[in-house]
Amino acid sequence: MSPIESRIDPASAEFKANYSAMEALVVDLRHELQRAREERADKARARAAGLGKLSVQQRIDFVLDPNTPWLDLAPLAARGLYDGTIHGAGIRAGIGVVSGHEVLVVANDPTIKGGALFPLGVKKFLRCQTIAMENRLPILMLVDSGGAFLPLQSEVFPDHDGFGRVFCNQARMSKMNIPQVTAVMGHCTAGGAYLPAMSDHVVQVRSTGAIFLGGPPLVRAATGEEVTADELGGAEVHCRESGVSDYMAQDDAHACEVIRDIFALLPRERPPGPARDPRPPLFDPAELWGIIPARLSTPRDVRELLARILDASEMLEFKALYGSTLVTGFGHIHGYEVGVIGNNGVLVSESARKATQFIQLCDRQGIPLVFLQNVSGYMVGRDYERAGIIKDGQKMVNAVATSTVAKLTVVVGASFGAGNYGMCGRAYDPRFLWMWPNAQIGVMGGEQAAQVLATVKNEQRAREGHAPLDAAELEALRRPILESTAREGSAYHSTSHLWDDGILDPADTRDVLGLALALVQRSPRSDHGQGYGTFRM
């Protein structure tokens, strides 16, 4: 393969301006991540410490192998929602290494509303289970939760994707022979009691861990019986009498030791390693800060991004002279072979046909796909409609939806309209999807939305015999649309609502993709059979 030729001048004024703009975004991102990890009420911290509990971060650190990678999952979920303090939707989650095994860890945070489950906390839990099932990852649950947040119980409990779905997934994971280990380090109440009951191994901490369908207040209200949490569902009860729990731990630190012992005894599955030895890019990934324009409307060559992500900056570009608004090619990331698909403008028919063929080739050869999204959508207009942009876009969307190889998506700029679909947005089941802090997502950009609505309004006024909007009226219409699309299309809005798996510092993208590619080797293809549906010719 030939290395990608870079035309970037790090000494240029444009590079420096872009670098400063991205640096500000990354500084904000790091601040938000720190808040999510550390901002807790002093009273909640003191209460947990008084009970002898480790913090969530300490629990995770005690369980993980030292000096091994950790891939955070949706750390900013629920940011700015509820009362603004339900950091990470009340759950810390990520993928790390436990006794030599890659493990997906889900941990309640008892210093956030007593570990109560909020609607987005349930959504995050379900997303973690999906990742575990798709990639055949063992799952470790560190439970410390007072149960559903009752004021929002209607959004937590009854629907298809309510908390009951967690237990349905547990049963299916068991059938798939995916190990599940639960450590009960605090309360595990009501329906949540089925988390340990449906696991392969259950560790319960003495004195602080308690499992029951109905807690002491409910028992008192229902039967009049006075009973403590420990008497009702403590470790002595479930390890000696009921058999719900398998291992009694004296405290959190001891529970972490037992967890590590359990994982050490699990059979070791060795997924395929890299196709070749990893080689760093010829160009520093940190230069991505200076390459990404401060304005989404400013064009940039996606090859410059790939030159700082791919091993040795090498790519065998597929159909380089055809469908130039999309770049497709073969390369490696940390030694793993990939097919890359990156936007270089709006999607036209030639681009869509090229993508379809490339996806088919990668699917046939078993090569994972990496999508770099920066797309305003598919091209519109009379000539493009007559040339068949709809049927060509249909081919591309069909190929993305039905391909069986693992897909990874990074939104590096815009993600608008049907372009989101064709470039493997969330609805098309990428194994992982991340945003860059400058990214925006929506049906269309704010300027386009404002212009469309202004046109519709003027057409309506014309039918009614009124004059077009004057400048003041037009501005009054445009301003709220621009503000709402900027707010609701931002990377933070996306990640808060769990439309993605997290916001990345662009300079970390190569390493994060390398971790993800190592994980997807555990299950390189989806379960549905190879082949495609009908391509509209």
mmCIF file of C-alpha atoms in Angstrom, residues 193-517:
data_model
loop_
_atom_site.group_PDB
_atom_site.id
_atom_site.type_symbol
_atom_site.label_atom_id
_atom_site.label_comp_id
_atom_site.label_asym_id
_atom_site.label_seq_id
_atom_site.Cartn_x
_atom_site.Cartn_y
_atom_site.Cartn_z
ATOM 1 C CA ALA A 193 -33.109 -8.746 42.795
ATOM 2 C CA TYR A 194 -33.240 -10.756 39.578
ATOM 3 C CA LEU A 195 -29.855 -9.328 38.502
ATOM 4 C CA PRO A 196 -27.954 -11.670 40.812
ATOM 5 C CA ALA A 197 -30.547 -14.429 40.557
ATOM 6 C CA MET A 198 -29.992 -14.667 36.788
ATOM 7 C CA SER A 199 -26.178 -14.493 36.980
ATOM 8 C CA ASP A 200 -23.672 -17.348 36.887
ATOM 9 C CA HIS A 201 -21.781 -16.193 39.980
ATOM 10 C CA VAL A 202 -23.022 -13.979 42.841
ATOM 11 C CA VAL A 203 -20.772 -12.329 45.418
ATOM 12 C CA GLN A 204 -22.504 -10.566 48.317
ATOM 13 C CA VAL A 205 -20.859 -8.212 50.773
ATOM 14 C CA ARG A 206 -21.586 -8.866 54.438
ATOM 15 C CA SER A 207 -23.455 -6.105 56.321
ATOM 16 C CA THR A 208 -23.840 -3.693 53.367
ATOM 17 C CA GLY A 209 -25.105 -6.025 50.611
ATOM 18 C CA ALA A 210 -28.809 -6.846 50.720
ATOM 19 C CA ILE A 211 -31.100 -8.544 48.188
ATOM 20 C CA PHE A 212 -34.890 -8.536 48.516
ATOM 21 C CA LEU A 213 -38.031 -8.229 46.404
ATOM 22 C CA GLY A 214 -39.534 -5.879 48.964
ATOM 23 C CA GLY A 215 -37.476 -3.770 51.363
ATOM 24 C CA PRO A 216 -38.267 -3.200 55.042
ATOM 25 C CA PRO A 217 -40.663 -0.262 54.398
ATOM 26 C CA LEU A 218 -42.675 -2.310 51.891
ATOM 27 C CA VAL A 219 -42.723 -5.374 54.174
ATOM 28 C CA ARG A 220 -43.937 -3.211 57.044
ATOM 29 C CA ALA A 221 -46.663 -1.665 54.893
ATOM 30 C CA ALA A 222 -47.774 -4.991 53.386
ATOM 31 C CA THR A 223 -47.535 -7.334 56.386
ATOM 32 C CA GLY A 224 -46.854 -5.242 59.466
ATOM 33 C CA GLU A 225 -43.619 -7.177 60.033
ATOM 34 C CA GLU A 226 -40.686 -5.246 61.478
ATOM 35 C CA VAL A 227 -37.407 -6.422 59.957
ATOM 36 C CA THR A 228 -34.014 -4.928 59.129
ATOM 37 C CA ALA A 229 -32.469 -4.991 55.649
ATOM 38 C CA ASP A 230 -29.788 -7.411 56.852
ATOM 39 C CA GLU A 231 -32.350 -9.743 58.436
ATOM 40 C CA LEU A 232 -34.462 -9.614 55.313
ATOM 41 C CA GLY A 233 -31.849 -10.140 52.610
ATOM 42 C CA GLY A 234 -28.312 -9.877 53.971
ATOM 43 C CA ALA A 235 -25.363 -12.051 53.009
ATOM 44 C CA GLU A 236 -25.975 -14.473 55.886
ATOM 45 C CA VAL A 237 -29.526 -15.058 54.632
ATOM 46 C CA HIS A 238 -28.652 -15.582 50.985
ATOM 47 C CA CYS A 239 -25.346 -17.444 51.405
ATOM 48 C CA ARG A 240 -26.527 -19.772 54.224
ATOM 49 C CA GLU A 241 -30.279 -20.145 53.752
ATOM 50 C CA SER A 242 -31.796 -19.125 50.411
ATOM 51 C CA GLY A 243 -28.831 -19.993 48.172
ATOM 52 C CA VAL A 244 -29.344 -16.857 46.064
ATOM 53 C CA SER A 245 -25.703 -15.838 46.611
ATOM 54 C CA ASP A 246 -22.638 -18.023 46.138
ATOM 55 C CA TYR A 247 -19.783 -16.200 47.861
ATOM 56 C CA MET A 248 -19.757 -14.062 51.012
ATOM 57 C CA ALA A 249 -17.303 -11.159 51.116
ATOM 58 C CA GLN A 250 -16.330 -9.298 54.262
ATOM 59 C CA ASP A 251 -16.122 -5.909 52.554
ATOM 60 C CA ASP A 252 -15.861 -4.295 49.118
ATOM 61 C CA ALA A 253 -12.138 -4.963 48.765
ATOM 62 C CA HIS A 254 -12.630 -8.649 49.600
ATOM 63 C CA ALA A 255 -15.492 -8.830 47.083
ATOM 64 C CA CYS A 256 -13.148 -7.486 44.395
ATOM 65 C CA GLU A 257 -10.638 -10.238 45.238
ATOM 66 C CA VAL A 258 -13.336 -12.891 44.911
ATOM 67 C CA ILE A 259 -14.454 -11.410 41.575
ATOM 68 C CA ARG A 260 -10.905 -11.618 40.247
ATOM 69 C CA ASP A 261 -10.665 -15.238 41.398
ATOM 70 C CA ILE A 262 -13.920 -16.082 39.572
ATOM 71 C CA PHE A 263 -12.727 -14.565 36.306
ATOM 72 C CA ALA A 264 -9.342 -16.259 36.665
ATOM 73 C CA LEU A 265 -11.116 -19.631 36.524
ATOM 74 C CA LEU A 266 -13.208 -18.846 33.425
ATOM 75 C CA PRO A 267 -12.115 -20.580 30.208
ATOM 76 C CA ARG A 268 -9.891 -18.359 28.130
ATOM 77 C CA GLU A 269 -11.015 -17.535 24.620
ATOM 78 C CA ARG A 270 -8.286 -16.155 22.403
ATOM 79 C CA PRO A 271 -9.797 -14.141 19.552
ATOM 80 C CA PRO A 272 -7.708 -13.657 16.404
ATOM 81 C CA GLY A 273 -4.946 -11.103 16.817
ATOM 82 C CA PRO A 274 -3.894 -8.338 14.430
ATOM 83 C CA ALA A 275 -3.226 -9.278 10.806
ATOM 84 C CA ARG A 276 0.198 -7.638 11.047
ATOM 85 C CA ASP A 277 2.366 -5.772 13.517
ATOM 86 C CA PRO A 278 1.019 -2.306 14.351
ATOM 87 C CA ARG A 279 2.844 0.679 12.863
ATOM 88 C CA PRO A 280 2.282 4.283 13.925
ATOM 89 C CA PRO A 281 1.013 6.777 11.355
ATOM 90 C CA LEU A 282 3.585 8.866 9.531
ATOM 91 C CA PHE A 283 1.798 11.961 10.847
ATOM 92 C CA ASP A 284 1.044 12.776 14.484
ATOM 93 C CA PRO A 285 -2.637 12.106 15.430
ATOM 94 C CA ALA A 286 -2.467 15.275 17.553
ATOM 95 C CA GLU A 287 -2.368 17.227 14.267
ATOM 96 C CA LEU A 288 -6.057 16.377 13.862
ATOM 97 C CA TRP A 289 -6.770 19.363 16.105
ATOM 98 C CA GLY A 290 -5.376 21.685 13.469
ATOM 99 C CA ILE A 291 -6.928 19.922 10.484
ATOM 100 C CA ILE A 292 -10.570 20.024 11.567
ATOM 101 C CA PRO A 293 -12.133 23.352 10.469
ATOM 102 C CA ALA A 294 -13.841 25.399 13.142
ATOM 103 C CA ARG A 295 -16.912 25.675 10.858
ATOM 104 C CA LEU A 296 -18.638 22.529 9.607
ATOM 105 C CA SER A 297 -19.318 24.178 6.258
ATOM 106 C CA THR A 298 -15.580 24.491 5.536
ATOM 107 C CA PRO A 299 -14.479 21.541 3.363
ATOM 108 C CA ARG A 300 -11.613 19.263 4.303
ATOM 109 C CA ASP A 301 -10.120 16.164 2.733
ATOM 110 C CA VAL A 302 -10.935 13.088 4.816
ATOM 111 C CA ARG A 303 -7.676 11.555 3.583
ATOM 112 C CA GLU A 304 -5.881 13.969 5.931
ATOM 113 C CA LEU A 305 -7.763 12.403 8.845
ATOM 114 C CA LEU A 306 -7.023 8.889 7.626
ATOM 115 C CA ALA A 307 -3.321 9.731 7.304
ATOM 116 C CA ARG A 308 -3.305 10.277 11.079
ATOM 117 C CA ILE A 309 -5.422 7.229 11.982
ATOM 118 C CA LEU A 310 -4.235 4.385 9.717
ATOM 119 C CA ASP A 311 -1.073 2.363 10.349
ATOM 120 C CA ALA A 312 1.906 3.870 8.516
ATOM 121 C CA SER A 313 -0.645 6.300 6.954
ATOM 122 C CA GLU A 314 -1.097 3.634 4.259
ATOM 123 C CA MET A 315 -4.298 3.021 2.309
ATOM 124 C CA LEU A 316 -5.157 1.098 -0.828
ATOM 125 C CA GLU A 317 -7.825 3.457 -2.126
ATOM 126 C CA PHE A 318 -10.747 1.789 -3.872
ATOM 127 C CA LYS A 319 -12.142 3.580 -6.968
ATOM 128 C CA ALA A 320 -10.099 6.692 -6.214
ATOM 129 C CA LEU A 321 -11.207 8.435 -9.434
ATOM 130 C CA TYR A 322 -14.918 7.580 -9.191
ATOM 131 C CA GLY A 323 -17.543 9.005 -6.830
ATOM 132 C CA SER A 324 -15.037 11.475 -5.420
ATOM 133 C CA THR A 325 -17.328 12.797 -2.672
ATOM 134 C CA LEU A 326 -16.712 9.540 -0.789
ATOM 135 C CA VAL A 327 -13.339 7.986 0.004
ATOM 136 C CA THR A 328 -13.165 4.200 0.354
ATOM 137 C CA GLY A 329 -10.107 2.075 0.927
ATOM 138 C CA PHE A 330 -8.314 -0.732 2.719
ATOM 139 C CA GLY A 331 -5.844 -0.192 5.533
ATOM 140 C CA HIS A 332 -4.894 -1.223 9.067
ATOM 141 C CA ILE A 333 -5.442 0.248 12.532
ATOM 142 C CA HIS A 334 -3.166 -1.118 15.255
ATOM 143 C CA GLY A 335 -2.484 -4.058 12.961
ATOM 144 C CA TYR A 336 -6.160 -4.906 12.343
ATOM 145 C CA GLU A 337 -7.336 -4.857 8.733
ATOM 146 C CA VAL A 338 -10.170 -2.404 8.059
ATOM 147 C CA GLY A 339 -12.223 -1.020 5.240
ATOM 148 C CA VAL A 340 -12.633 2.744 5.674
ATOM 149 C CA ILE A 341 -15.471 4.869 4.314
ATOM 150 C CA GLY A 342 -15.145 8.635 4.757
ATOM 151 C CA ASN A 343 -17.130 11.587 3.449
ATOM 152 C CA ASN A 344 -15.537 14.167 1.191
ATOM 153 C CA GLY A 345 -18.747 16.028 0.466
ATOM 154 C CA VAL A 346 -22.418 15.382 -0.231
ATOM 155 C CA LEU A 347 -23.362 11.863 -1.321
ATOM 156 C CA VAL A 348 -24.151 11.608 -5.041
ATOM 157 C CA SER A 349 -25.189 8.562 -7.068
ATOM 158 C CA GLU A 350 -21.645 7.581 -7.993
ATOM 159 C CA SER A 351 -20.569 7.783 -4.342
ATOM 160 C CA ALA A 352 -23.489 5.627 -3.218
ATOM 161 C CA ARG A 353 -22.806 2.980 -5.865
ATOM 162 C CA LYS A 354 -19.111 2.958 -4.959
ATOM 163 C CA ALA A 355 -19.929 2.528 -1.262
ATOM 164 C CA THR A 356 -22.321 -0.322 -2.021
ATOM 165 C CA GLN A 357 -19.706 -2.240 -3.986
ATOM 166 C CA PHE A 358 -17.027 -1.593 -1.370
ATOM 167 C CA ILE A 359 -19.250 -2.764 1.495
ATOM 168 C CA GLN A 360 -20.056 -5.953 -0.436
ATOM 169 C CA LEU A 361 -16.335 -6.621 -0.942
ATOM 170 C CA CYS A 362 -15.517 -6.082 2.748
ATOM 171 C CA ASP A 363 -18.445 -8.276 3.770
ATOM 172 C CA ARG A 364 -17.302 -11.063 1.458
ATOM 173 C CA GLN A 365 -13.719 -10.837 2.753
ATOM 174 C CA GLY A 366 -14.717 -10.491 6.426
ATOM 175 C CA ILE A 367 -13.088 -7.060 6.837
ATOM 176 C CA PRO A 368 -14.532 -4.754 9.545
ATOM 177 C CA LEU A 369 -15.817 -1.386 8.344
ATOM 178 C CA VAL A 370 -14.896 2.007 9.823
ATOM 179 C CA PHE A 371 -17.139 4.954 8.881
ATOM 180 C CA LEU A 372 -15.964 8.564 9.308
ATOM 181 C CA GLN A 373 -19.134 10.619 9.074
ATOM 182 C CA ASN A 374 -19.123 14.210 7.865
ATOM 183 C CA VAL A 375 -22.141 14.355 5.634
ATOM 184 C CA SER A 376 -24.905 16.838 4.838
ATOM 185 C CA GLY A 377 -26.972 14.091 3.206
ATOM 186 C CA TYR A 378 -27.679 12.823 -0.300
ATOM 187 C CA MET A 379 -27.685 15.335 -3.153
ATOM 188 C CA VAL A 380 -31.045 16.872 -4.075
ATOM 189 C CA GLY A 381 -32.252 18.580 -7.256
ATOM 190 C CA ARG A 382 -34.048 17.792 -10.510
ATOM 191 C CA ASP A 383 -31.088 16.309 -12.348
ATOM 192 C CA TYR A 384 -30.079 14.131 -9.396
ATOM 193 C CA GLU A 385 -33.619 12.853 -8.875
ATOM 194 C CA ARG A 386 -33.898 11.961 -12.543
ATOM 195 C CA ALA A 387 -30.525 10.219 -12.417
ATOM 196 C CA GLY A 388 -31.817 7.975 -9.609
ATOM 197 C CA ILE A 389 -30.264 9.309 -6.405
ATOM 198 C CA ILE A 390 -33.053 7.631 -4.396
ATOM 199 C CA LYS A 391 -32.447 4.147 -5.788
ATOM 200 C CA ASP A 392 -28.669 4.563 -5.546
ATOM 201 C CA GLY A 393 -28.984 5.742 -1.951
ATOM 202 C CA GLN A 394 -31.237 2.749 -1.325
ATOM 203 C CA LYS A 395 -28.479 0.406 -2.485
ATOM 204 C CA MET A 396 -25.998 1.968 -0.062
ATOM 205 C CA VAL A 397 -28.401 1.941 2.892
ATOM 206 C CA ASN A 398 -29.346 -1.666 2.083
ATOM 207 C CA ALA A 399 -25.703 -2.741 2.019
ATOM 208 C CA VAL A 400 -24.961 -1.020 5.340
ATOM 209 C CA ALA A 401 -28.025 -2.525 7.002
ATOM 210 C CA THR A 402 -27.441 -6.098 5.832
ATOM 211 C CA SER A 403 -23.644 -6.385 5.971
ATOM 212 C CA THR A 404 -22.522 -8.890 8.588
ATOM 213 C CA VAL A 405 -19.031 -7.649 9.433
ATOM 214 C CA ALA A 406 -18.437 -5.473 12.471
ATOM 215 C CA LYS A 407 -19.019 -1.771 11.841
ATOM 216 C CA LEU A 408 -17.501 1.149 13.791
ATOM 217 C CA THR A 409 -18.671 4.739 13.291
ATOM 218 C CA VAL A 410 -17.074 8.056 14.241
ATOM 219 C CA VAL A 411 -18.984 11.282 13.578
ATOM 220 C CA VAL A 412 -16.160 13.709 12.803
ATOM 221 C CA GLY A 413 -18.318 16.599 11.592
ATOM 222 C CA ALA A 414 -21.882 16.785 10.293
ATOM 223 C CA SER A 415 -24.342 13.913 10.398
ATOM 224 C CA PHE A 416 -27.469 15.138 8.661
ATOM 225 C CA GLY A 417 -30.494 13.527 7.080
ATOM 226 C CA ALA A 418 -30.326 10.226 5.254
ATOM 227 C CA GLY A 419 -26.552 10.640 5.112
ATOM 228 C CA ASN A 420 -26.604 9.490 8.746
ATOM 229 C CA TYR A 421 -28.249 6.266 7.592
ATOM 230 C CA GLY A 422 -25.946 5.562 4.663
ATOM 231 C CA MET A 423 -22.884 6.229 6.825
ATOM 232 C CA CYS A 424 -23.982 3.753 9.511
ATOM 233 C CA GLY A 425 -25.725 5.877 12.116
ATOM 234 C CA ARG A 426 -27.060 4.430 15.357
ATOM 235 C CA ALA A 427 -30.133 2.901 13.680
ATOM 236 C CA TYR A 428 -27.842 0.683 11.573
ATOM 237 C CA ASP A 429 -26.245 -1.122 14.526
ATOM 238 C CA PRO A 430 -22.597 -0.156 14.481
ATOM 239 C CA ARG A 431 -20.816 -2.101 17.230
ATOM 240 C CA PHE A 432 -19.648 1.272 18.595
ATOM 241 C CA LEU A 433 -20.413 4.865 17.642
ATOM 242 C CA TRP A 434 -18.531 7.946 18.864
ATOM 243 C CA MET A 435 -18.732 11.695 18.282
ATOM 244 C CA TRP A 436 -16.015 14.308 18.084
ATOM 245 C CA PRO A 437 -16.729 17.426 20.196
ATOM 246 C CA ASN A 438 -17.306 19.556 17.085
ATOM 247 C CA ALA A 439 -19.843 17.121 15.604
ATOM 248 C CA GLN A 440 -23.472 17.975 14.926
ATOM 249 C CA ILE A 441 -26.376 15.657 14.182
ATOM 250 C CA GLY A 442 -29.934 16.223 12.955
ATOM 251 C CA VAL A 443 -32.381 16.032 10.079
ATOM 252 C CA MET A 444 -30.586 18.997 8.526
ATOM 253 C CA GLY A 445 -28.323 21.881 9.496
ATOM 254 C CA GLY A 446 -29.735 24.978 11.175
ATOM 255 C CA GLU A 447 -29.298 27.271 8.169
ATOM 256 C CA GLN A 448 -31.039 24.809 5.865
ATOM 257 C CA ALA A 449 -33.863 24.263 8.357
ATOM 258 C CA ALA A 450 -34.395 27.994 8.787
ATOM 259 C CA GLN A 451 -34.404 28.568 5.031
ATOM 260 C CA VAL A 452 -36.868 25.723 4.419
ATOM 261 C CA LEU A 453 -39.288 26.987 7.056
ATOM 262 C CA ALA A 454 -38.995 30.573 5.785
ATOM 263 C CA THR A 455 -39.811 29.375 2.252
ATOM 264 C CA VAL A 456 -42.820 27.385 3.483
ATOM 265 C CA LYS A 457 -44.044 30.398 5.472
ATOM 266 C CA ASN A 458 -43.710 32.766 2.514
ATOM 267 C CA GLU A 459 -45.558 30.321 0.247
ATOM 268 C CA GLN A 460 -48.356 30.128 2.811
ATOM 269 C CA ARG A 461 -48.521 33.945 3.018
ATOM 270 C CA ALA A 462 -48.623 34.197 -0.774
ATOM 271 C CA ARG A 463 -51.598 31.801 -0.925
ATOM 272 C CA GLU A 464 -53.360 33.988 1.608
ATOM 273 C CA GLY A 465 -52.583 37.175 -0.337
ATOM 274 C CA HIS A 466 -50.031 38.557 2.120
ATOM 275 C CA ALA A 467 -46.611 40.071 1.456
ATOM 276 C CA PRO A 468 -43.448 38.007 2.136
ATOM 277 C CA LEU A 469 -41.803 38.164 5.550
ATOM 278 C CA ASP A 470 -39.835 41.358 6.080
ATOM 279 C CA ALA A 471 -36.295 41.325 7.458
ATOM 280 C CA ALA A 472 -37.387 41.585 11.111
ATOM 281 C CA GLU A 473 -40.002 38.843 10.761
ATOM 282 C CA LEU A 474 -37.521 36.617 8.946
ATOM 283 C CA GLU A 475 -34.949 37.072 11.714
ATOM 284 C CA ALA A 476 -37.595 36.340 14.375
ATOM 285 C CA LEU A 477 -38.357 33.073 12.564
ATOM 286 C CA ARG A 478 -34.731 32.117 11.971
ATOM 287 C CA ARG A 479 -33.216 32.823 15.392
ATOM 288 C CA PRO A 480 -35.066 30.198 17.494
ATOM 289 C CA ILE A 481 -34.571 27.584 14.769
ATOM 290 C CA LEU A 482 -30.830 28.220 14.615
ATOM 291 C CA GLU A 483 -30.566 28.166 18.415
ATOM 292 C CA SER A 484 -32.574 24.953 18.840
ATOM 293 C CA THR A 485 -30.782 23.069 16.067
ATOM 294 C CA ALA A 486 -27.390 24.133 17.460
ATOM 295 C CA ARG A 487 -28.403 23.010 20.948
ATOM 296 C CA GLU A 488 -30.198 19.781 20.039
ATOM 297 C CA GLY A 489 -27.711 18.862 17.311
ATOM 298 C CA SER A 490 -24.618 19.211 19.489
ATOM 299 C CA ALA A 491 -22.365 16.336 20.479
ATOM 300 C CA TYR A 492 -23.295 16.921 24.128
ATOM 301 C CA HIS A 493 -27.015 16.621 23.424
ATOM 302 C CA SER A 494 -26.346 13.422 21.504
ATOM 303 C CA THR A 495 -24.221 11.817 24.182
ATOM 304 C CA SER A 496 -26.561 12.935 26.977
ATOM 305 C CA HIS A 497 -29.397 11.028 25.292
ATOM 306 C CA LEU A 498 -27.196 7.985 24.566
ATOM 307 C CA TRP A 499 -27.313 8.384 20.789
ATOM 308 C CA ASP A 500 -23.609 7.513 20.878
ATOM 309 C CA ASP A 501 -21.109 5.710 23.118
ATOM 310 C CA GLY A 502 -19.183 8.827 24.066
ATOM 311 C CA ILE A 503 -17.375 11.937 22.836
ATOM 312 C CA LEU A 504 -13.734 11.440 21.839
ATOM 313 C CA ASP A 505 -10.765 13.742 21.790
ATOM 314 C CA PRO A 506 -9.915 13.447 18.053
ATOM 315 C CA ALA A 507 -6.295 12.674 18.934
ATOM 316 C CA ASP A 508 -7.455 9.543 20.801
ATOM 317 C CA THR A 509 -9.525 8.178 17.913
ATOM 318 C CA ARG A 510 -6.886 5.825 16.502
ATOM 319 C CA ASP A 511 -6.268 4.165 19.886
ATOM 320 C CA VAL A 512 -9.967 3.861 20.695
ATOM 321 C CA LEU A 513 -10.621 2.277 17.307
ATOM 322 C CA GLY A 514 -7.727 -0.111 17.949
ATOM 323 C CA LEU A 515 -9.302 -1.208 21.253
ATOM 324 C CA ALA A 516 -12.687 -1.640 19.593
ATOM 325 C CA LEU A 517 -11.214 -3.680 16.740
#
